[in-house]
Coordinates of C-alpha atoms (C1' of nucleotides) in Angstrom, one line a residue:
Chain A
M1 CA 113.8 62.9 120.0
S2 CA 116.7 60.8 119.0
T3 CA 119.7 62.8 118.0
E4 CA 120.0 61.3 114.6
N5 CA 116.7 62.9 113.8
V6 CA 118.0 66.4 114.5
R7 CA 117.4 68.5 111.5
V8 CA 118.1 72.2 111.6
R9 CA 118.1 74.8 108.9
Y10 CA 119.6 78.1 107.9
A11 CA 116.9 79.9 106.0
P12 CA 118.1 83.2 104.6
S13 CA 116.3 85.4 102.2
P14 CA 118.3 86.6 99.2
T15 CA 117.7 90.2 99.9
G16 CA 121.3 91.2 100.5
Y17 CA 124.6 89.9 101.6
P18 CA 124.6 87.8 104.8
H19 CA 126.1 89.8 107.6
I20 CA 127.8 88.8 110.8
G21 CA 124.5 88.3 112.6
N22 CA 123.0 86.1 109.9
I23 CA 126.1 84.0 109.7
R24 CA 126.3 83.6 113.4
T25 CA 122.8 82.1 113.3
A26 CA 124.0 79.8 110.5
L27 CA 127.0 78.9 112.6
F28 CA 125.1 78.0 115.7
N29 CA 122.7 75.8 113.6
W30 CA 125.7 74.1 112.0
L31 CA 127.4 73.5 115.3
F32 CA 124.3 72.1 116.8
A33 CA 123.8 69.8 113.9
R34 CA 127.4 68.6 113.8
H35 CA 127.5 68.2 117.5
L36 CA 124.5 65.9 117.5
G37 CA 125.2 64.2 114.2
G38 CA 122.1 65.7 112.7
K39 CA 121.4 67.4 109.4
F40 CA 122.1 71.0 108.5
I41 CA 119.9 72.3 105.7
V42 CA 120.1 75.5 103.7
R43 CA 116.8 76.8 102.4
I44 CA 116.5 80.0 100.4
E45 CA 113.4 82.0 101.4
D46 CA 113.0 83.9 98.2
T47 CA 109.3 84.8 98.5
D48 CA 109.7 88.6 98.1
Q49 CA 110.0 89.3 94.5
S50 CA 110.4 93.0 95.0
R51 CA 113.3 92.7 97.4
K52 CA 115.4 90.0 95.8
V53 CA 119.0 91.0 95.1
E54 CA 121.0 89.8 92.1
G55 CA 123.8 87.5 93.2
A56 CA 122.6 87.3 96.8
V57 CA 122.2 83.5 96.7
E58 CA 125.7 83.0 95.5
Q59 CA 127.0 85.4 98.3
I60 CA 125.1 83.4 100.8
L61 CA 126.6 80.1 99.7
E62 CA 130.0 81.6 99.3
S63 CA 129.8 82.9 102.9
L64 CA 129.0 79.5 104.2
R65 CA 131.7 77.9 102.1
W66 CA 134.3 80.4 103.2
L67 CA 133.6 79.6 106.9
G68 CA 133.5 75.9 106.2
L69 CA 129.8 75.5 107.1
D70 CA 128.9 72.6 104.8
W71 CA 125.3 71.8 104.3
D72 CA 123.7 68.4 103.9
E73 CA 120.7 69.5 102.0
G74 CA 120.0 72.6 100.0
P75 CA 121.1 74.5 96.9
E76 CA 123.8 72.5 95.0
A77 CA 123.6 69.7 97.6
G78 CA 120.1 68.7 96.8
G79 CA 118.2 66.4 99.1
E80 CA 115.0 64.4 99.5
Y81 CA 113.0 67.3 100.9
G82 CA 113.6 69.7 98.0
P83 CA 113.2 71.9 96.3
Y84 CA 115.1 74.2 98.7
F85 CA 114.1 77.4 97.0
Q86 CA 110.8 78.6 98.2
S87 CA 110.0 80.1 94.9
E88 CA 109.9 76.6 93.5
R89 CA 107.4 75.4 96.1
L90 CA 104.6 77.8 95.4
D91 CA 102.0 75.1 94.6
L92 CA 102.6 73.6 98.0
Y93 CA 101.9 76.8 99.8
K94 CA 98.8 77.5 97.8
R95 CA 97.5 74.1 98.5
Y96 CA 98.1 74.5 102.2
A97 CA 96.6 78.0 102.3
Q98 CA 93.5 76.7 100.6
Q99 CA 93.3 73.9 103.0
L100 CA 93.1 76.3 105.9
V101 CA 90.4 78.3 104.1
D102 CA 88.5 75.1 103.5
V103 CA 88.4 74.2 107.2
G104 CA 87.6 77.7 108.3
H105 CA 91.0 78.7 109.7
A106 CA 91.7 81.3 107.0
Y107 CA 89.8 83.6 104.7
R108 CA 90.2 85.7 101.7
C109 CA 90.8 89.4 102.3
Y110 CA 90.0 92.0 99.6
C111 CA 91.3 95.1 101.4
S112 CA 93.6 97.2 99.3
A113 CA 97.2 98.0 100.3
E114 CA 96.2 101.6 100.4
R115 CA 93.4 101.1 102.9
L116 CA 95.7 99.0 105.1
A117 CA 98.4 101.6 105.0
Q118 CA 96.0 104.4 105.8
M119 CA 94.5 102.4 108.6
R120 CA 97.9 101.9 110.1
T121 CA 98.8 105.5 109.9
Q122 CA 95.6 106.5 111.6
M123 CA 96.1 104.0 114.4
A124 CA 99.6 105.3 115.0
E125 CA 98.4 108.9 115.0
R126 CA 95.7 108.1 117.5
K127 CA 98.3 106.2 119.5
E128 CA 96.1 103.2 119.6
S129 CA 97.6 100.3 121.5
V130 CA 96.5 97.6 119.2
R131 CA 97.7 98.3 115.7
T132 CA 96.6 95.2 113.8
Y133 CA 94.4 94.6 110.8
D134 CA 90.8 95.4 111.6
R135 CA 89.6 92.1 110.2
R136 CA 87.1 93.7 108.0
C137 CA 87.0 90.7 105.6
R138 CA 87.0 88.0 108.2
D139 CA 83.4 87.3 108.0
L140 CA 82.4 88.4 104.5
S141 CA 79.3 86.8 103.1
A142 CA 79.4 84.8 99.9
Q143 CA 77.7 87.7 98.0
E144 CA 80.3 90.2 99.3
Q145 CA 83.1 88.0 98.2
A146 CA 81.6 87.5 94.8
G147 CA 81.1 91.3 94.6
A148 CA 84.8 91.9 95.3
E149 CA 85.9 89.2 92.9
S150 CA 83.7 90.6 90.1
Q151 CA 85.6 93.9 90.5
G152 CA 88.7 92.0 89.7
I153 CA 90.2 92.3 93.1
V154 CA 92.8 89.6 93.8
P155 CA 92.5 88.7 97.4
V156 CA 95.2 87.6 99.9
I157 CA 94.6 84.8 102.3
R158 CA 94.6 85.7 106.0
F159 CA 94.9 83.4 109.0
K160 CA 92.1 83.6 111.6
V161 CA 93.7 84.2 114.9
P162 CA 91.5 83.6 117.9
F163 CA 90.2 86.7 119.5
E164 CA 90.8 85.4 123.0
G165 CA 93.0 83.2 124.9
E166 CA 96.8 82.9 125.2
T167 CA 99.4 81.1 123.1
T168 CA 102.2 79.7 125.1
F169 CA 105.3 78.0 123.8
H170 CA 108.6 76.8 125.2
D171 CA 111.8 78.3 124.1
L172 CA 114.9 76.2 124.8
I173 CA 116.9 79.3 125.7
R174 CA 114.3 81.6 127.2
G175 CA 111.8 79.2 128.8
D176 CA 108.0 79.5 128.5
I177 CA 106.7 82.5 126.8
S178 CA 103.1 83.6 126.5
F179 CA 101.3 86.0 124.2
A180 CA 97.7 87.1 124.4
N181 CA 96.0 86.2 121.2
A182 CA 94.2 89.5 121.2
E183 CA 97.6 91.1 120.5
L184 CA 98.0 89.2 117.4
D185 CA 96.5 90.0 114.0
D186 CA 95.1 88.1 111.2
L187 CA 98.3 87.8 109.4
V188 CA 98.6 87.3 105.6
L189 CA 99.5 83.8 104.6
L190 CA 99.3 84.1 100.8
K191 CA 100.0 87.3 99.0
S192 CA 98.0 88.5 96.0
D193 CA 100.9 87.7 93.7
G194 CA 100.5 84.0 94.7
Y195 CA 103.7 84.0 96.8
P196 CA 103.4 83.0 100.4
T197 CA 104.5 85.2 103.3
Y198 CA 107.4 84.2 105.5
H199 CA 105.0 82.8 108.1
L200 CA 103.2 80.4 105.8
A201 CA 106.2 79.3 103.8
N202 CA 108.3 78.9 106.9
I203 CA 105.8 76.7 108.7
V204 CA 105.0 74.6 105.7
D205 CA 108.7 74.0 104.9
D206 CA 109.8 73.4 108.4
H207 CA 107.1 70.8 108.7
T208 CA 107.5 69.1 105.4
M209 CA 111.2 69.1 105.7
E210 CA 110.9 67.6 109.2
V211 CA 112.9 70.3 110.8
S212 CA 113.4 69.5 114.5
H213 CA 114.8 72.6 116.0
V214 CA 114.3 76.2 114.8
M215 CA 117.2 78.3 115.9
R216 CA 116.8 81.8 114.7
A217 CA 117.5 85.3 115.9
D218 CA 115.6 86.9 118.7
E219 CA 113.8 89.3 116.4
W220 CA 111.5 86.3 115.5
L221 CA 110.4 85.7 119.0
S222 CA 107.3 87.8 118.7
S223 CA 106.2 86.0 115.5
T224 CA 106.5 82.7 117.2
P225 CA 103.0 82.6 118.7
R226 CA 101.5 83.1 115.2
H227 CA 103.6 80.2 114.0
V228 CA 102.5 78.0 116.9
L229 CA 98.9 78.9 116.1
L230 CA 99.5 77.9 112.5
Y231 CA 101.0 74.6 113.4
A232 CA 97.9 74.0 115.6
A233 CA 95.6 74.9 112.7
F234 CA 97.3 72.4 110.5
G235 CA 97.2 69.8 113.2
W236 CA 101.0 69.6 113.2
T237 CA 103.5 69.4 116.0
P238 CA 105.7 72.5 116.0
P239 CA 109.5 72.2 116.1
L240 CA 111.5 73.0 119.2
Y241 CA 112.4 76.7 119.3
A242 CA 115.6 78.4 120.4
H243 CA 115.8 82.1 119.9
L244 CA 119.3 83.4 119.7
P245 CA 120.5 86.6 121.2
M246 CA 120.9 89.3 118.6
I247 CA 124.2 90.8 117.5
L248 CA 124.1 94.6 117.8
G249 CA 126.2 97.3 116.4
P250 CA 128.3 99.6 118.5
D251 CA 125.3 101.9 118.9
K252 CA 123.4 98.9 120.3
S253 CA 120.9 98.8 117.5
K254 CA 120.2 95.9 115.1
L255 CA 123.2 95.3 112.9
S256 CA 122.8 96.9 109.5
K257 CA 124.6 98.5 106.6
R258 CA 125.0 101.7 108.3
H259 CA 127.3 100.0 110.8
G260 CA 129.9 99.8 108.1
A261 CA 131.4 96.5 107.1
T262 CA 129.0 94.0 108.3
A263 CA 128.8 91.6 105.4
L264 CA 130.8 88.5 106.2
L265 CA 132.7 88.6 102.9
D266 CA 133.8 92.1 103.7
Y267 CA 135.8 90.6 106.5
R268 CA 137.4 88.1 104.1
D269 CA 138.3 91.0 101.8
E270 CA 139.8 92.9 104.7
G271 CA 142.1 90.0 105.4
Y272 CA 140.4 88.2 108.2
L273 CA 141.0 84.4 108.5
P274 CA 137.9 82.2 108.4
E275 CA 139.1 80.3 111.5
A276 CA 139.4 83.5 113.4
I277 CA 135.9 84.6 112.4
F278 CA 134.6 81.2 113.2
N279 CA 136.1 81.2 116.6
F280 CA 135.0 84.8 117.3
L281 CA 131.5 84.4 116.2
A282 CA 131.0 81.2 118.2
L283 CA 131.9 83.1 121.3
L284 CA 129.4 85.8 120.5
G285 CA 126.5 84.4 122.5
W286 CA 128.1 81.1 123.5
S287 CA 130.9 80.2 125.9
L288 CA 132.6 77.1 126.9
D289 CA 133.7 78.1 130.4
D290 CA 135.2 80.9 132.3
K291 CA 138.5 81.1 130.5
T292 CA 138.5 79.6 127.0
D293 CA 138.7 82.2 124.2
V294 CA 140.8 80.5 121.6
I295 CA 139.0 77.4 120.5
G296 CA 139.0 75.6 117.1
R297 CA 136.2 74.2 115.1
E298 CA 136.6 70.6 116.2
D299 CA 136.4 71.5 119.9
L300 CA 133.5 73.8 119.2
V301 CA 131.6 70.9 117.5
K302 CA 132.6 68.7 120.4
H303 CA 131.4 71.1 123.1
F304 CA 128.6 73.1 121.6
S305 CA 125.4 73.1 123.5
L306 CA 122.2 75.1 123.7
E307 CA 122.5 75.3 127.4
R308 CA 125.5 77.5 127.2
I309 CA 124.0 80.0 124.8
S310 CA 123.5 83.4 126.5
R311 CA 120.3 85.3 126.5
T312 CA 121.9 88.7 126.2
A313 CA 122.4 90.6 123.0
A314 CA 126.0 91.0 122.1
I315 CA 127.8 94.0 120.7
F316 CA 130.1 93.3 117.9
D317 CA 133.6 94.4 119.0
I318 CA 136.0 94.6 116.2
K319 CA 139.0 95.1 118.5
K320 CA 138.8 91.6 119.9
L321 CA 138.3 90.1 116.5
Q322 CA 141.5 91.9 115.4
W323 CA 143.4 90.5 118.3
M324 CA 142.1 87.0 117.5
N325 CA 142.9 87.3 113.9
G326 CA 146.4 88.4 114.7
F327 CA 146.6 85.4 117.0
Y328 CA 145.6 83.0 114.3
I329 CA 148.0 84.6 111.8
R330 CA 150.8 84.0 114.2
Q331 CA 149.8 80.3 114.5
L332 CA 150.4 79.7 110.8
N333 CA 153.7 78.6 109.5
P334 CA 155.2 81.0 107.0
A335 CA 154.6 78.8 104.0
E336 CA 150.9 78.5 104.8
L337 CA 150.6 82.1 105.6
A338 CA 152.4 83.1 102.4
E339 CA 149.9 81.0 100.4
R340 CA 147.0 82.6 102.1
A341 CA 148.3 86.1 101.8
L342 CA 149.4 85.8 98.3
P343 CA 146.2 87.0 96.7
C344 CA 146.4 90.1 98.8
F345 CA 150.0 90.7 97.6
E346 CA 149.0 90.1 94.0
K347 CA 146.2 92.6 94.3
Q348 CA 147.7 95.3 96.4
L349 CA 151.3 95.6 95.5
P350 CA 152.1 98.5 93.1
P351 CA 151.6 97.6 89.4
Q352 CA 155.3 98.0 88.6
V353 CA 156.1 94.9 90.7
K354 CA 156.4 92.0 88.3
R355 CA 153.8 89.3 88.5
P356 CA 153.4 86.5 89.2
L357 CA 155.1 86.9 92.5
D358 CA 157.7 84.5 93.7
V359 CA 156.0 82.5 96.4
G360 CA 159.3 81.6 98.1
Y361 CA 160.2 85.3 98.3
V362 CA 156.7 86.2 99.6
S363 CA 157.1 83.6 102.2
Q364 CA 160.4 85.2 103.5
V365 CA 158.7 88.6 103.6
V366 CA 155.6 87.2 105.4
A367 CA 157.8 85.5 108.0
L368 CA 159.2 88.9 108.9
Q369 CA 155.8 90.6 109.1
Q370 CA 153.9 87.8 110.7
E371 CA 154.0 89.0 114.3
R372 CA 153.1 92.5 113.2
A373 CA 150.0 91.9 111.3
K374 CA 146.4 91.7 112.5
T375 CA 145.0 91.1 109.0
L376 CA 146.2 89.7 105.8
V377 CA 145.9 93.0 103.9
E378 CA 148.5 94.5 106.2
F379 CA 151.2 92.3 104.7
P380 CA 151.3 93.9 101.3
A381 CA 150.5 97.3 102.7
N382 CA 153.6 97.2 104.9
S383 CA 155.9 95.3 102.6
G384 CA 156.1 97.3 99.5
F385 CA 159.8 98.1 100.0
F386 CA 160.6 94.4 99.7
F387 CA 159.3 94.3 96.2
V388 CA 159.9 97.7 94.5
D389 CA 163.2 98.8 93.1
D390 CA 163.6 102.1 94.9
V391 CA 162.0 103.5 98.0
D392 CA 160.8 107.0 98.5
Y393 CA 160.5 109.0 101.6
P394 CA 161.0 112.6 103.0
V395 CA 164.7 113.2 103.3
D396 CA 164.0 114.6 106.8
L397 CA 163.4 111.1 108.0
L398 CA 167.2 110.5 107.7
L399 CA 167.8 113.3 110.1
K400 CA 166.1 112.1 113.2
G401 CA 167.4 113.1 116.6
G402 CA 169.3 116.1 115.5
M403 CA 171.6 114.4 113.2
T404 CA 173.3 116.6 110.7
R405 CA 173.3 115.9 106.9
E406 CA 177.0 115.6 107.0
R407 CA 177.0 113.1 109.8
A408 CA 174.2 111.1 108.2
R409 CA 176.2 110.9 105.0
E410 CA 179.3 109.7 106.8
L411 CA 177.5 107.0 108.6
L412 CA 175.7 105.8 105.5
S413 CA 179.0 105.8 103.5
A414 CA 180.8 103.9 106.2
S415 CA 177.9 101.4 106.5
A416 CA 177.9 100.9 102.8
A417 CA 181.6 100.2 102.8
R418 CA 181.2 97.6 105.6
L419 CA 178.2 96.0 103.9
D420 CA 180.0 95.7 100.7
A421 CA 182.4 93.3 102.3
V422 CA 179.7 91.1 103.8
A423 CA 179.3 87.8 102.1
P424 CA 177.1 85.9 102.1
F425 CA 174.6 88.7 102.8
D426 CA 172.8 87.1 105.7
M427 CA 171.5 88.2 109.1
A428 CA 174.3 86.6 111.1
R429 CA 177.0 88.3 109.0
L430 CA 175.3 91.6 108.7
E431 CA 175.1 92.5 112.4
P432 CA 178.7 92.4 113.7
P433 CA 180.3 94.8 111.2
L434 CA 177.5 97.4 111.8
R435 CA 177.6 97.0 115.5
S436 CA 181.3 97.6 115.5
L437 CA 180.9 100.5 113.3
A438 CA 178.6 102.1 115.7
E439 CA 181.0 101.6 118.5
E440 CA 184.0 102.9 116.5
V441 CA 182.3 106.1 115.5
S442 CA 180.5 106.5 118.8
V443 CA 177.0 106.5 117.6
K444 CA 174.2 104.7 119.4
T445 CA 173.3 101.5 117.7
G446 CA 169.7 102.6 117.7
D447 CA 170.6 105.7 115.8
L448 CA 172.7 104.0 113.2
F449 CA 170.2 101.2 112.7
G450 CA 167.4 103.7 112.5
L451 CA 169.2 105.6 109.9
L452 CA 169.8 102.5 107.8
R453 CA 166.2 101.4 108.4
I454 CA 165.0 104.6 106.7
A455 CA 167.5 104.3 103.9
V456 CA 166.6 100.6 103.2
T457 CA 162.9 100.6 103.8
G458 CA 161.8 104.2 103.6
R459 CA 159.9 103.6 106.9
T460 CA 160.4 104.2 110.5
A461 CA 158.7 101.0 111.5
A462 CA 159.8 97.8 109.8
P463 CA 160.8 94.3 110.7
P464 CA 164.3 93.9 112.4
L465 CA 166.9 95.6 110.3
F466 CA 169.3 92.7 109.5
Q467 CA 166.7 90.2 108.6
T468 CA 165.1 92.8 106.5
M469 CA 168.3 93.7 104.7
A470 CA 169.0 90.0 104.1
V471 CA 165.7 89.5 102.4
V472 CA 165.9 92.8 100.4
G473 CA 169.4 91.7 99.3
R474 CA 172.8 93.2 98.9
D475 CA 172.3 95.0 95.6
K476 CA 169.1 96.8 96.6
C477 CA 170.4 97.6 100.1
L478 CA 173.5 99.2 98.8
R479 CA 171.7 101.1 96.0
R480 CA 169.2 102.5 98.5
I481 CA 172.0 103.6 100.9
R482 CA 173.8 105.4 98.1
S483 CA 170.5 106.9 97.0
A484 CA 170.0 108.2 100.6
I485 CA 173.5 109.7 100.5
D486 CA 172.5 111.4 97.2
R487 CA 169.4 112.8 98.8
L488 CA 171.4 114.2 101.7
S489 CA 173.8 115.8 99.2
G490 CA 171.0 117.5 97.3
P491 CA 169.6 121.0 98.0
A492 CA 168.2 121.4 101.5
T493 CA 164.5 120.9 101.7
P494 CA 162.6 124.1 102.3
Chain B
rG1 C1' 101.6 103.8 122.3
rC2 C1' 101.0 98.3 123.0
rC3 C1' 103.3 93.4 123.3
rC4 C1' 107.6 90.3 124.1
rC5 C1' 112.7 89.7 125.5
rC6 C1' 117.0 91.2 128.2
rA7 C1' 120.1 93.5 132.3
rU8 C1' 127.9 91.3 135.7
rC9 C1' 134.0 95.6 134.0
rG10 C1' 134.1 100.2 127.9
rU11 C1' 133.4 95.2 125.0
rC12 C1' 132.8 89.5 124.9
rU13 C1' 131.8 86.6 129.0
rA14 C1' 132.2 83.0 133.8
rG15 C1' 128.9 82.8 137.8
rC16 C1' 123.1 78.4 137.8
rG17 C1' 122.2 80.5 147.2
rG18 C1' 127.5 80.0 150.7
rC19 C1' 133.9 78.2 146.8
rC20 C1' 132.7 86.0 145.0
rU21 C1' 136.9 91.0 149.3
rA22 C1' 133.0 88.6 141.5
rG23 C1' 137.1 85.0 137.6
rG24 C1' 139.0 85.0 132.3
rA25 C1' 139.7 87.6 127.5
rC26 C1' 139.9 92.1 124.3
rG27 C1' 140.8 97.2 125.0
rG28 C1' 143.1 101.0 128.0
rC29 C1' 147.2 102.3 131.3
rG30 C1' 152.2 101.2 133.4
rG31 C1' 156.6 98.2 133.2
rC32 C1' 160.1 94.5 131.3
rC33 C1' 162.5 92.9 126.8
rU34 C1' 164.4 95.7 122.7
rU35 C1' 167.9 98.6 116.6
rU36 C1' 162.2 100.9 115.2
rC37 C1' 157.3 98.7 115.0
rA38 C1' 155.2 94.6 116.8
rA39 C1' 155.1 90.0 119.4
rG40 C1' 155.9 88.0 124.2
rC41 C1' 156.0 88.5 129.6
rC42 C1' 154.5 91.0 134.2
rG43 C1' 151.4 94.4 136.6
rU44 C1' 147.2 97.6 136.7
rU45 C1' 142.4 99.7 135.5
rA46 C1' 137.1 98.6 135.5
rA47 C1' 131.1 95.6 136.7
rC48 C1' 126.8 92.6 139.8
rA49 C1' 121.3 99.3 137.0
rG50 C1' 118.1 100.9 141.5
rG51 C1' 114.6 99.6 145.3
rG52 C1' 111.9 96.1 148.0
rA53 C1' 110.9 90.8 149.3
rU54 C1' 112.4 85.5 150.4
rU55 C1' 116.6 83.3 153.2
rC56 C1' 121.0 82.1 158.5
rG57 C1' 123.1 83.8 153.8
rA58 C1' 121.8 86.6 147.3
rA59 C1' 125.3 88.6 141.4
rU60 C1' 122.5 84.1 141.7
rU61 C1' 115.1 83.3 143.6
rC62 C1' 110.5 86.6 143.4
rC63 C1' 108.2 91.6 142.7
rC64 C1' 108.4 96.8 141.2
rU65 C1' 111.1 100.7 138.9
rU66 C1' 114.6 102.2 135.4
rG67 C1' 117.3 101.3 131.2
rG68 C1' 118.3 98.7 126.6
rG69 C1' 116.7 95.7 122.5
rG70 C1' 113.1 93.5 119.3
rG71 C1' 108.3 93.2 117.2
rC72 C1' 103.5 95.5 115.9
rA73 C1' 103.8 95.0 106.5
rC74 C1' 100.5 91.6 100.7
rC75 C1' 109.6 92.2 104.3
rA76 C1' 112.0 88.4 105.9

RNA sequence: GCCCCCAUCGUCUAGCGGCCUAGGACGGCGGCCUUUCAAGCCGUUAACAGGGAUUCGAAUUCCCUUGGGGGCACCA
């Protein structure tokens, strides 16, 4: 197959928000298409009316957009092979299902959902090894069919799986895989509501959309023989398969809601950068070599290959993502970073802080917090003191290391006097007078600076003191220092 | 229960018969730097699931066991 004919698809069902695992599948498909210059298609598999979730399609598209996974065909983009919503292709599936009935590869089944459910329960209770549909309707006579129809029973269409033999297919990642046909059941192709099942719709669409490679999660591996059989029944050539290793939660089970934040957009909301997620996800199940862990999208597109996809399921480790996100944050210049963190500031800073925020000021703040943050939301969370008028904190914080209230007051007063004379109020001019003060009154610089840090920021951990004071500004610094002195003069805390 | 897949440090992984006394990264731990917290730098911790077989030689090939995962819907 020539590479320009590579057509791959991401085919999510709108039954919820795409999580990390779904998106990793999309990412690999995208990388594969971009690497080979093929097409990346998005197809919405909305064939389950009962499970569809409002807004899910938009979440799916938004997830792709946020990561920068652009699609050549699909919703919004259109394309020659549309429509790209399966719910708009029902006639096609009906036609093909009927075609299979006509040639004897499929049949109408009148069994009720209740009977089927009961049958399954019984088989499980008896611990039977084969727990598939008993094929009661497989060879119904014309009279029996007519009888069922006259009772108003709406049938489903089932595929006739051979009783014997083996179905073998080649997986690009796992090699040849065989299943005994006897293990398979007569799966439903068309449901009684007229909608196709995944199996039928998937095959019909992949074929009619000329999909060349099916890259999907490992959980589909056991359905693949059914799909291969279906292709054969239609007389079509199946696509090439590549089953991707699953992404598991910390408890090693399939990723789901109960693992906490798994939806991709949750990570956006928690302040992760798309480039960090992109990089991290690409390395979950794929590697370039024995040492590369920071790798950008262009290099990923350049080097991506099926051969280097691992066969082992991967556990999603948030710690490494956090490190990587911090790394990408540190790569940004302050102006870019400020721009990207601005929405977090607008949203999280206390309401009394006047909006809109001054981007230039935010940029200065962000520059001081940059090497301390792992996520964007940490910026506003740790930077409130740069924006509010007054800071609040337990007065005891001013008395660390056995310092007396008297002593603390003296130091603060002396500091205020020195600071008052500093002009302009910048980092270079702030440091010398305070250092000499510490020396003159024989206090360790760490103790003096720590005291001032509490007074000015209300926190024990903050960016370097002089830079912080310079950004906070003379007026606020002095006011806060005087406020600290007042606190120390007040009644002793119980 | 049956079928399929998988199996290297806690985690992500490199390794595709000799380069492996198994490499990198995250995490952890220790140290340096230092006005706090970080960042950075240095060091350290820790793995080939077990057993057979093939071979001069096995993390790498084969078999079995064990373990883990996935599937067994008118859900995808």
